[in-house]
Short mmCIF file of C-alpha atoms in Angstrom, two decimals:
data_model
loop_
_atom_site.label_atom_id
_atom_site.label_comp_id
_atom_site.label_asym_id
_atom_site.label_seq_id
_atom_site.Cartn_x
_atom_site.Cartn_y
_atom_site.Cartn_z
CA MET A 1 -104.08 252.31 123.99
CA SER A 2 -106.98 253.89 123.13
CA LEU A 3 -108.73 253.78 119.87
CA ILE A 4 -111.04 256.81 119.89
CA GLU A 5 -110.46 259.35 122.13
CA ILE A 6 -113.23 261.77 123.22
CA THR A 7 -111.76 264.82 125.60
CA GLU A 8 -114.36 267.26 126.83
CA VAL A 9 -116.55 267.91 124.15
CA ARG A 10 -119.25 270.55 123.49
CA LYS A 11 -121.76 271.03 121.37
CA SER A 12 -124.25 273.59 120.54
CA TYR A 13 -127.11 274.85 118.74
CA GLY A 14 -127.29 278.23 118.88
CA THR A 15 -128.04 278.62 122.77
CA ASN A 16 -129.29 275.11 123.77
CA GLU A 17 -125.98 273.25 124.70
CA VAL A 18 -126.59 269.15 123.66
CA LEU A 19 -123.77 267.27 124.90
CA LYS A 20 -122.13 268.68 128.08
CA GLY A 21 -118.20 268.40 128.29
CA ILE A 22 -118.32 264.32 126.86
CA ASN A 23 -115.12 261.96 128.35
CA LEU A 24 -115.17 258.85 126.38
CA ASP A 25 -112.10 255.94 125.08
CA VAL A 26 -112.74 253.35 123.35
CA ALA A 27 -110.33 250.54 123.15
CA PRO A 28 -110.16 248.70 120.16
CA GLY A 29 -112.24 245.64 119.78
CA GLU A 30 -114.87 247.65 122.38
CA VAL A 31 -117.99 247.28 121.59
CA ILE A 32 -119.84 250.18 123.42
CA ALA A 33 -123.64 251.15 123.50
CA ILE A 34 -125.34 254.45 124.26
CA ILE A 35 -128.59 254.81 125.51
CA GLY A 36 -130.70 257.16 126.75
CA LYS A 37 -133.89 258.89 126.38
CA SER A 38 -134.34 260.79 122.97
CA GLY A 39 -132.94 264.00 123.27
CA SER A 40 -129.80 262.88 125.53
CA GLY A 41 -127.25 263.74 122.76
CA LYS A 42 -126.57 259.97 122.20
CA SER A 43 -127.15 260.59 118.44
CA THR A 44 -125.04 263.52 118.63
CA LEU A 45 -122.10 262.45 119.92
CA LEU A 46 -121.94 259.80 117.43
CA ARG A 47 -122.68 262.04 114.12
CA CYS A 48 -119.69 264.21 116.09
CA ILE A 49 -117.35 261.56 115.89
CA ASN A 50 -116.96 261.18 112.23
CA GLY A 51 -117.45 264.76 111.63
CA LEU A 52 -121.55 265.64 110.14
CA GLU A 53 -121.92 268.09 113.39
CA THR A 54 -118.62 270.22 113.67
CA ILE A 55 -118.11 270.13 117.60
CA THR A 56 -117.72 273.41 119.32
CA GLN A 57 -115.12 272.38 122.35
CA GLY A 58 -112.68 269.71 122.83
CA ALA A 59 -111.42 266.80 120.98
CA ILE A 60 -111.97 263.81 119.23
CA SER A 61 -109.28 261.48 117.48
CA VAL A 62 -109.24 257.65 115.86
CA ALA A 63 -106.95 256.07 115.52
CA GLY A 64 -104.50 259.01 115.14
CA ALA A 65 -106.69 260.98 113.29
CA GLN A 66 -108.11 264.38 114.40
CA LEU A 67 -111.28 265.18 113.94
CA LEU A 68 -110.65 269.11 112.42
CA ASP A 69 -113.02 270.79 110.07
CA ASP A 70 -110.80 270.77 106.26
CA GLU A 71 -111.66 268.54 103.89
CA VAL A 72 -108.57 266.36 104.15
CA HIS A 73 -108.67 265.99 107.47
CA LEU A 74 -112.45 264.94 107.70
CA LYS A 75 -111.68 262.29 105.10
CA ALA A 76 -108.83 261.09 106.59
CA LEU A 77 -110.74 260.89 109.85
CA ARG A 78 -114.27 258.82 107.60
CA LEU A 79 -111.50 256.63 106.46
CA LYS A 80 -111.32 254.62 109.51
CA VAL A 81 -114.23 255.23 111.00
CA GLY A 82 -117.71 253.23 109.10
CA MET A 83 -120.99 254.80 109.47
CA ILE A 84 -124.58 253.46 109.32
CA PHE A 85 -127.31 254.98 109.94
CA GLN A 86 -131.21 254.82 110.67
CA GLN A 87 -132.52 255.30 107.31
CA PHE A 88 -130.24 253.15 105.74
CA ASN A 89 -129.20 256.05 103.22
CA LEU A 90 -128.49 253.58 100.25
CA PHE A 91 -127.62 255.62 97.03
CA PRO A 92 -131.10 254.85 94.70
CA HIS A 93 -129.86 254.99 91.72
CA LEU A 94 -127.18 252.17 92.03
CA THR A 95 -127.56 248.37 92.23
CA VAL A 96 -126.75 247.00 95.60
CA GLY A 97 -123.08 246.23 93.99
CA GLY A 98 -122.99 249.47 92.37
CA ASN A 99 -123.56 251.13 96.35
CA VAL A 100 -120.46 249.21 97.38
CA ILE A 101 -118.37 249.64 94.95
CA LEU A 102 -118.66 253.57 94.43
CA SER A 103 -116.75 254.90 97.78
CA GLN A 104 -114.37 252.40 97.05
CA THR A 105 -113.48 253.57 93.82
CA VAL A 106 -113.95 257.10 93.85
CA VAL A 107 -112.27 257.83 97.17
CA LYS A 108 -109.86 254.93 97.59
CA LYS A 109 -109.00 255.16 93.15
CA THR A 110 -109.08 251.25 93.96
CA ALA A 111 -109.14 248.76 90.70
CA LYS A 112 -112.68 248.18 89.29
CA ALA A 113 -111.71 245.22 89.47
CA GLU A 114 -110.82 245.10 92.85
CA ALA A 115 -113.29 246.77 94.25
CA ASP A 116 -115.72 244.70 92.96
CA ALA A 117 -114.34 242.27 94.15
CA MET A 118 -114.22 242.75 97.70
CA ALA A 119 -118.04 244.17 97.59
CA ARG A 120 -119.01 240.93 96.46
CA LYS A 121 -116.97 239.71 99.08
CA MET A 122 -118.24 241.74 101.94
CA LEU A 123 -122.23 241.06 100.30
CA ASP A 124 -121.83 237.99 101.24
CA ARG A 125 -120.80 237.66 104.46
CA VAL A 126 -123.66 239.72 105.17
CA GLY A 127 -125.42 237.15 103.24
CA LEU A 128 -126.69 239.55 100.60
CA GLY A 129 -124.05 238.28 97.35
CA HIS A 130 -126.91 236.75 95.06
CA LYS A 131 -128.29 240.37 95.33
CA PHE A 132 -125.76 242.15 93.72
CA ASP A 133 -127.27 243.88 90.88
CA ALA A 134 -130.05 244.60 92.83
CA TYR A 135 -131.17 248.05 93.49
CA PRO A 136 -131.96 249.24 96.74
CA ASP A 137 -135.81 249.74 96.52
CA GLU A 138 -136.19 245.90 95.41
CA LEU A 139 -134.89 245.10 98.91
CA SER A 140 -136.27 244.56 102.32
CA GLY A 141 -135.70 247.27 104.66
CA GLY A 142 -133.15 244.93 106.48
CA GLN A 143 -131.85 243.57 103.76
CA GLN A 144 -131.12 247.45 102.45
CA GLN A 145 -129.35 247.98 106.25
CA ARG A 146 -127.25 244.65 105.22
CA VAL A 147 -125.99 246.34 102.04
CA ALA A 148 -125.46 249.58 103.89
CA ILE A 149 -123.38 247.44 106.19
CA ALA A 150 -121.50 245.93 103.59
CA ARG A 151 -120.70 249.20 101.90
CA ALA A 152 -119.18 250.51 104.74
CA LEU A 153 -117.08 247.02 105.67
CA ALA A 154 -116.04 247.75 102.19
CA MET A 155 -113.77 250.70 103.12
CA GLN A 156 -112.55 248.28 106.11
CA PRO A 157 -112.63 250.53 108.65
CA ILE A 158 -111.84 249.79 111.89
CA ALA A 159 -114.63 251.25 113.61
CA LEU A 160 -118.50 251.41 112.74
CA LEU A 161 -120.91 253.57 114.21
CA CYS A 162 -124.27 252.67 114.55
CA ASP A 163 -127.16 254.80 114.87
CA GLU A 164 -129.81 252.61 115.87
CA ILE A 165 -129.50 251.24 113.01
CA THR A 166 -132.27 248.61 113.49
CA SER A 167 -135.33 251.82 114.40
CA ALA A 168 -137.26 251.70 111.08
CA LEU A 169 -136.47 248.20 111.04
CA ASP A 170 -140.40 245.66 110.87
CA PRO A 171 -139.41 243.32 114.10
CA GLU A 172 -139.35 240.66 112.45
CA LEU A 173 -136.08 242.21 110.54
CA VAL A 174 -134.23 243.11 113.16
CA SER A 175 -132.92 239.47 114.27
CA GLU A 176 -130.87 239.84 110.72
CA VAL A 177 -129.34 243.26 111.05
CA LEU A 178 -128.17 242.40 114.62
CA ALA A 179 -127.01 238.74 113.73
CA VAL A 180 -124.40 240.59 111.31
CA VAL A 181 -123.25 243.29 114.01
CA ARG A 182 -123.01 240.20 116.24
CA GLU A 183 -120.67 238.90 113.82
CA LEU A 184 -118.52 241.80 113.29
CA ALA A 185 -118.38 242.27 117.65
CA ALA A 186 -117.27 239.11 117.37
CA GLU A 187 -114.42 238.90 115.07
CA GLY A 188 -113.11 241.71 116.71
CA MET A 189 -114.53 245.05 114.65
CA THR A 190 -114.77 248.29 117.20
CA LEU A 191 -118.03 249.42 117.61
CA LEU A 192 -120.10 252.33 119.04
CA MET A 193 -124.23 252.04 118.99
CA VAL A 194 -126.86 253.86 120.06
CA THR A 195 -129.71 251.29 120.71
CA HIS A 196 -132.51 250.53 122.05
CA GLU A 197 -132.00 247.04 121.53
CA MET A 198 -131.62 246.51 125.91
CA LYS A 199 -130.89 242.90 125.18
CA PHE A 200 -128.27 243.27 122.43
CA ALA A 201 -126.66 245.52 124.30
CA ARG A 202 -126.72 243.52 127.36
CA ASP A 203 -125.82 239.94 125.53
CA VAL A 204 -122.91 241.91 123.04
CA CYS A 205 -121.37 245.04 124.17
CA SER A 206 -118.30 245.37 126.25
CA ARG A 207 -119.05 248.74 127.48
CA VAL A 208 -122.76 249.90 127.96
CA VAL A 209 -122.72 254.14 128.60
CA PHE A 210 -126.24 255.63 129.68
CA MET A 211 -126.39 259.48 128.42
CA HIS A 212 -128.92 262.15 129.62
CA GLU A 213 -128.96 265.92 129.48
CA GLY A 214 -125.79 266.23 127.46
CA ARG A 215 -123.83 264.15 129.89
CA VAL A 216 -122.05 260.70 130.50
CA HIS A 217 -124.44 259.87 133.63
CA GLU A 218 -123.38 255.73 133.99
CA ILE A 219 -120.61 253.90 132.30
CA GLY A 220 -119.68 250.63 132.97
CA PRO A 221 -119.74 246.61 131.73
CA PRO A 222 -123.74 245.16 130.84
CA GLN A 223 -124.36 243.55 133.90
CA GLU A 224 -123.53 246.32 136.13
CA VAL A 225 -125.27 249.03 134.45
CA PHE A 226 -128.63 246.45 133.93
CA SER A 227 -128.03 244.70 136.76
CA SER A 228 -127.60 247.34 139.25
CA PRO A 229 -128.54 251.24 137.96
CA LYS A 230 -126.63 253.52 140.95
CA THR A 231 -129.18 256.78 139.42
CA PRO A 232 -132.15 257.37 139.63
CA GLU A 233 -132.41 258.97 135.69
CA LEU A 234 -130.74 255.03 134.85
CA GLN A 235 -133.15 253.49 136.99
CA GLN A 236 -136.33 255.63 135.52
CA PHE A 237 -135.04 255.09 132.27
CA LEU A 238 -135.16 251.22 132.64
CA GLY A 239 -138.18 251.29 134.27
CA VAL A 240 -137.14 249.49 137.75
CA HIS A 241 -137.51 250.73 141.42
CA MET B 1 -148.08 296.93 43.91
CA ILE B 2 -146.25 294.21 44.22
CA GLU B 3 -148.18 290.99 45.00
CA PHE B 4 -147.24 287.90 47.57
CA SER B 5 -147.98 284.96 47.65
CA THR B 6 -149.00 283.46 50.90
CA TRP B 7 -146.20 281.10 50.45
CA ASP B 8 -143.20 284.12 49.68
CA ILE B 9 -144.47 285.26 52.97
CA LEU B 10 -143.85 281.25 54.93
CA ARG B 11 -140.98 281.19 52.71
CA ASN B 12 -139.83 283.95 54.46
CA LEU B 13 -140.54 283.63 57.61
CA LEU B 14 -139.15 280.30 57.45
CA LEU B 15 -136.09 281.51 56.84
CA ALA B 16 -135.72 283.59 59.39
CA THR B 17 -137.12 281.11 62.05
CA ARG B 18 -133.91 279.28 61.34
CA TRP B 19 -132.37 282.65 63.34
CA THR B 20 -134.92 281.79 66.33
CA ILE B 21 -133.96 278.27 67.09
CA LEU B 22 -130.09 279.22 66.81
CA LEU B 23 -130.23 282.04 68.69
CA SER B 24 -132.48 279.55 71.06
CA LEU B 25 -129.86 276.88 71.26
CA VAL B 26 -127.11 279.20 71.93
CA SER B 27 -128.92 280.69 75.03
CA PHE B 28 -130.02 277.26 75.89
CA VAL B 29 -126.27 275.11 76.32
CA GLY B 30 -124.56 279.23 77.18
CA GLY B 31 -126.78 279.03 79.93
CA GLY B 32 -126.86 275.79 80.76
CA ALA B 33 -122.82 276.02 81.20
CA VAL B 34 -123.43 279.84 83.38
CA GLY B 35 -126.05 278.15 85.09
CA LEU B 36 -124.19 275.19 86.37
CA LEU B 37 -122.01 278.16 87.15
CA LEU B 38 -123.95 279.28 89.56
CA LEU B 39 -125.37 276.49 90.55
CA PHE B 40 -122.07 275.40 92.59
CA LEU B 41 -121.73 279.02 93.74
CA ARG B 42 -125.31 278.69 95.15
CA ILE B 43 -124.49 275.95 96.92
CA SER B 44 -120.98 276.87 97.93
CA LYS B 45 -120.07 276.42 101.18
CA ARG B 46 -118.36 279.87 100.57
CA LYS B 47 -120.52 282.99 101.92
CA MET B 48 -119.29 284.93 98.74
CA ALA B 49 -119.25 282.71 96.29
CA ARG B 50 -123.02 282.02 97.81
CA ALA B 51 -124.10 285.43 98.45
CA PHE B 52 -123.06 286.43 94.67
CA ALA B 53 -125.43 283.84 92.83
CA LYS B 54 -127.76 284.79 95.34
CA TYR B 55 -127.77 288.43 94.23
CA TYR B 56 -126.80 287.37 90.20
CA ILE B 57 -130.30 285.10 90.49
CA GLU B 58 -132.17 287.83 92.21
CA LEU B 59 -131.06 290.59 89.52
CA PHE B 60 -130.74 288.65 86.28
CA GLN B 61 -135.07 287.31 87.76
CA GLY B 62 -136.44 290.76 88.87
CA THR B 63 -135.52 293.10 85.78
CA PRO B 64 -137.65 292.52 82.36
CA LEU B 65 -135.52 290.47 79.81
CA LEU B 66 -136.34 293.73 77.48
CA MET B 67 -133.48 295.89 79.83
CA GLN B 68 -131.36 293.50 80.13
CA LEU B 69 -131.13 293.38 75.83
CA PHE B 70 -130.78 297.36 75.77
CA ILE B 71 -128.20 297.58 78.73
CA ALA B 72 -125.96 294.83 76.52
CA PHE B 73 -126.44 296.58 73.45
CA PHE B 74 -126.65 300.33 74.48
CA GLY B 75 -124.84 300.21 78.02
CA LEU B 76 -121.69 298.61 76.14
CA GLY B 77 -121.74 301.49 73.25
CA LEU B 78 -121.57 303.78 75.96
CA PHE B 79 -117.74 302.40 76.61
CA GLY B 80 -117.10 302.27 72.75
CA VAL B 81 -117.78 298.86 72.45
CA ASP B 82 -119.15 297.96 69.27
CA VAL B 83 -121.84 295.34 70.07
CA PRO B 84 -123.88 294.15 66.92
CA ALA B 85 -127.36 293.06 67.75
CA TRP B 86 -126.77 289.31 67.58
CA LEU B 87 -123.60 289.31 70.46
CA ALA B 88 -125.93 291.41 72.62
CA ALA B 89 -128.90 289.00 72.29
CA GLY B 90 -126.91 285.75 72.51
CA LEU B 91 -124.78 287.63 75.83
CA ALA B 92 -128.22 288.75 77.19
CA LEU B 93 -130.40 285.28 76.77
CA ILE B 94 -127.56 283.75 77.96
CA LEU B 95 -127.20 285.84 81.66
CA TRP B 96 -130.89 285.67 81.42
CA THR B 97 -131.62 282.00 80.55
CA ALA B 98 -128.21 280.48 83.61
CA SER B 99 -130.33 282.68 85.69
CA PHE B 100 -133.27 280.86 86.14
CA LEU B 101 -131.63 277.27 85.56
CA ALA B 102 -129.44 277.72 88.13
CA GLU B 103 -132.79 278.75 90.32
CA ILE B 104 -134.72 275.21 89.11
CA TRP B 105 -131.76 273.10 89.18
CA ARG B 106 -130.62 274.27 93.39
CA GLY B 107 -134.69 272.99 93.75
CA CYS B 108 -133.12 270.03 92.59
CA VAL B 109 -130.55 269.90 94.13
CA GLU B 110 -131.84 270.17 97.43
CA SER B 111 -134.94 267.91 96.75
CA ILE B 112 -132.36 265.32 97.49
CA ALA B 113 -133.02 263.28 101.11
CA LYS B 114 -129.95 264.40 103.52
CA GLY B 115 -129.16 261.48 104.28
CA GLN B 116 -127.49 260.77 100.62
CA TRP B 117 -125.02 263.87 101.58
CA GLU B 118 -124.46 262.36 105.13
CA ALA B 119 -123.73 258.88 103.94
CA SER B 120 -121.71 259.76 101.29
CA ALA B 121 -119.80 261.71 103.23
CA SER B 122 -119.49 259.11 105.88
CA LEU B 123 -117.41 257.33 103.34
CA GLY B 124 -115.12 259.70 102.54
CA MET B 125 -116.22 261.32 99.32
CA GLY B 126 -115.55 265.14 98.94
CA ARG B 127 -117.75 267.54 98.17
CA LEU B 128 -117.38 267.25 94.04
CA GLN B 129 -117.49 263.92 94.49
CA GLN B 130 -120.53 263.73 96.43
CA MET B 131 -121.85 266.13 93.63
CA ARG B 132 -120.56 264.35 91.16
CA TYR B 133 -121.44 260.47 91.86
CA VAL B 134 -124.29 260.60 93.96
CA ILE B 135 -126.56 263.84 93.87
CA PHE B 136 -126.08 264.73 90.56
CA PRO B 137 -127.50 261.35 89.22
CA GLN B 138 -130.49 261.79 91.49
CA ALA B 139 -131.57 265.12 90.89
CA LEU B 140 -130.82 264.76 87.10
CA LYS B 141 -134.02 262.86 86.73
CA ILE B 142 -136.34 265.64 88.85
CA ALA B 143 -134.41 268.47 87.11
CA VAL B 144 -135.34 266.95 83.53
CA PRO B 145 -139.06 267.74 82.91
CA PRO B 146 -138.55 271.79 84.54
CA THR B 147 -135.71 271.89 82.85
CA VAL B 148 -136.93 271.26 79.32
CA GLY B 149 -140.46 273.03 80.42
CA PHE B 150 -137.99 276.59 80.42
CA SER B 151 -136.64 276.02 77.01
CA VAL B 152 -140.16 277.10 76.02
CA GLN B 153 -139.84 280.41 77.31
CA VAL B 154 -136.13 281.05 76.39
CA VAL B 155 -137.84 280.15 72.60
CA LYS B 156 -140.06 282.62 73.25
CA GLY B 157 -137.49 285.42 74.71
CA THR B 158 -135.47 285.00 71.60
CA ALA B 159 -138.64 287.94 70.03
CA LEU B 160 -137.78 290.58 72.25
CA THR B 161 -134.08 290.75 70.37
CA SER B 162 -136.14 291.63 67.47
CA ILE B 163 -136.05 295.22 69.81
CA ILE B 164 -132.60 295.60 69.32
CA GLY B 165 -132.43 294.63 65.54
CA PHE B 166 -132.16 290.60 65.65
CA VAL B 167 -133.18 289.57 62.22
CA GLU B 168 -135.44 286.57 64.28
CA LEU B 169 -138.57 285.22 63.66
CA SER B 170 -140.83 288.04 64.84
CA LYS B 171 -138.44 291.10 63.49
CA ALA B 172 -139.19 288.95 60.60
CA GLY B 173 -143.06 288.72 60.82
CA THR B 174 -142.33 292.94 61.60
CA VAL B 175 -140.40 293.33 57.92
CA VAL B 176 -142.98 290.96 55.83
CA THR B 177 -145.75 293.18 56.50
CA ASN B 178 -144.29 296.20 56.12
CA ALA B 179 -144.03 294.95 53.20
CA THR B 180 -146.82 293.09 52.16
CA PHE B 181 -149.35 295.27 53.94
CA GLN B 182 -150.90 291.88 55.34
CA PRO B 183 -150.79 292.25 59.53
CA PHE B 184 -153.08 289.27 60.78
CA VAL B 185 -151.87 286.99 58.12
CA VAL B 186 -147.87 287.58 58.54
CA TYR B 187 -148.00 287.87 62.18
CA GLY B 188 -150.50 284.89 62.42
CA LEU B 189 -148.10 282.59 61.21
CA VAL B 190 -145.55 284.11 63.16
CA ALA B 191 -147.83 282.89 66.07
CA LEU B 192 -148.02 279.02 64.56
CA ILE B 193 -144.23 278.52 63.82
CA TYR B 194 -143.59 279.91 67.38
CA PHE B 195 -146.36 277.08 68.74
CA ALA B 196 -144.72 274.77 66.18
CA LEU B 197 -141.76 275.39 67.96
CA CYS B 198 -142.85 275.58 71.46
CA TRP B 199 -145.70 272.73 71.79
CA PRO B 200 -143.59 269.71 71.28
CA LEU B 201 -141.15 271.14 73.99
CA SER B 202 -144.10 271.53 76.66
CA LYS B 203 -145.39 268.62 75.67
CA SER B 204 -142.49 266.68 75.94
CA SER B 205 -141.85 268.32 79.44
CA GLN B 206 -144.73 266.62 80.36
CA ILE B 207 -144.01 263.00 79.14
CA LEU B 208 -140.75 263.42 80.42
CA GLU B 209 -142.62 264.04 84.02
CA ARG B 210 -144.51 260.83 83.59
CA LYS B 211 -142.01 259.03 82.83
CA LEU B 212 -139.19 260.21 85.11
CA ASN B 213 -142.64 259.64 88.25
CA VAL B 214 -139.37 260.37 90.64
CA ALA B 215 -140.71 261.75 93.58
CA HIS B 216 -140.30 259.52 96.75
CA ARG B 217 -137.52 256.94 95.20
CA ASN B 218 -135.66 258.34 97.83
CA HIS B 219 -133.92 256.27 100.26
#
C-alpha cells in the first residue's frame, strides 16, 4: 500500500510544460532522493505534492488525503506532509521556541503547555533544546535549518518533503543537517528529498529518482542508479562514461 | 472699531485647532479601519474583490480631495439627504485616507518574503492565520514609519474641509481675519499651529524608521 501516490501529474506555466506526466508511488518508510539538472522539474514536483503549486492534470494523494485546490483539503493534506525549504523560512519575529509552537497552537489548536513540551522535545531531537529562546537571526544556517526540521516534525507529519535543504549552507554546516535527516530516515520517516548530495543519497536512500526534462527518466535503488546508469542523460549527469 | 490683541487671535485659533485635531484623529482611525478592509480585498484570492479595491484606490487617489468633499457635501444633498459639514468632512477624509493607507500597507505586506507564505502554508495555516500570525507582525514593523508619515498628509488635508464650512483651524483663520483685518498675523499663526502639529509627526516617522530599521531582516 503506497503512502504517496502521484499519478500522471502534469504541470504547465503558460505554454511551458515543466512536468510531463509523472508517476511515482512511495511506500511508508521509504527514503527517496530526487536528482537531476536544474530546470528538470524536481523542485516543482516536490512543491506540487503539498499544493504549493497547483497541478494542471493528474492526481496526488498522501495517505488517502487528495490534493484538491481548496483550503479544507489542502490543510488536511499539509497536516500529513511537512516541508523543509532551501532558505529555511523561519519566522524572524518569533523565537526558536515560538517558531515550533506557533502552528501547533494555531492549526491543531493544541494547548499552549502541550505545544511547548512538544517544541522542547523536537528541538532536543535536533540538538537545539538550549536555543529555545534565541531568535533565528542569532543562529547559524545549519542551526536554522535544524529548527525548521523541528518545526515541521512538531506537526507530526507522516512524510517530509525536503527541497534542497543543504544547498544554502556552508560546506561545514551540511553534515549537521544531514545527520538529523539520516536519523529521521533510520526512525522510519518517509522522506522525499530533492538533493545534490550524491553521497548522502547513495548511503541513506531506498530509491533514487532521476528527473530529466519534466519526466522520471530513471528510477531504482541507489546502487543500481549510481553504479550502472542506463540512460546517456544520467551517465552524463553523474559524469561517468 | 474693536481692538484685538494677538492673544485674542491666538486663543480663537487654538480653540478651533481642537476640531482640526479631532477631525484628523477620526479620519486617521476610521481611514485605518476602512484601509485594512481594503487591504484584505486588495490581496484577496478573489478576482472581484481585488478589482473592487483596485478601482476604489485609483478613484480616490486619482481625484482631488476637494472634489470628494464637494461630492459628499453637495452630492448627497441632491438626493434630499441633508449632510452636515462635519459628517461630509469626516466621511470624505476617512474614504480618502483609506485609499492611501491600503496602498501603503499593500506594499508592506508584499515586501514580506514569499518563503514566509510558503512555510506557513505548508504548516497547514489558512490564509487568515498566515496573515495574523506570520505576515502582519512582520509587515507592521515596516508599515509604521510610512503610516505615521502619511498622518501628516491627513492633518493638512483637514484644511480643505474649511471650504464646505467646517470650522477647523483654516476656517477659523478666515473668520478671525475678517474680524481683525490682519491676514498676515492670523495666517502666520495658523501656519505655525499646523507646523506644530505636523512636525512632530514627520520627525517621529524618521526616528521610527531608524529605530525599526527592518529592511533585510527576513530569512
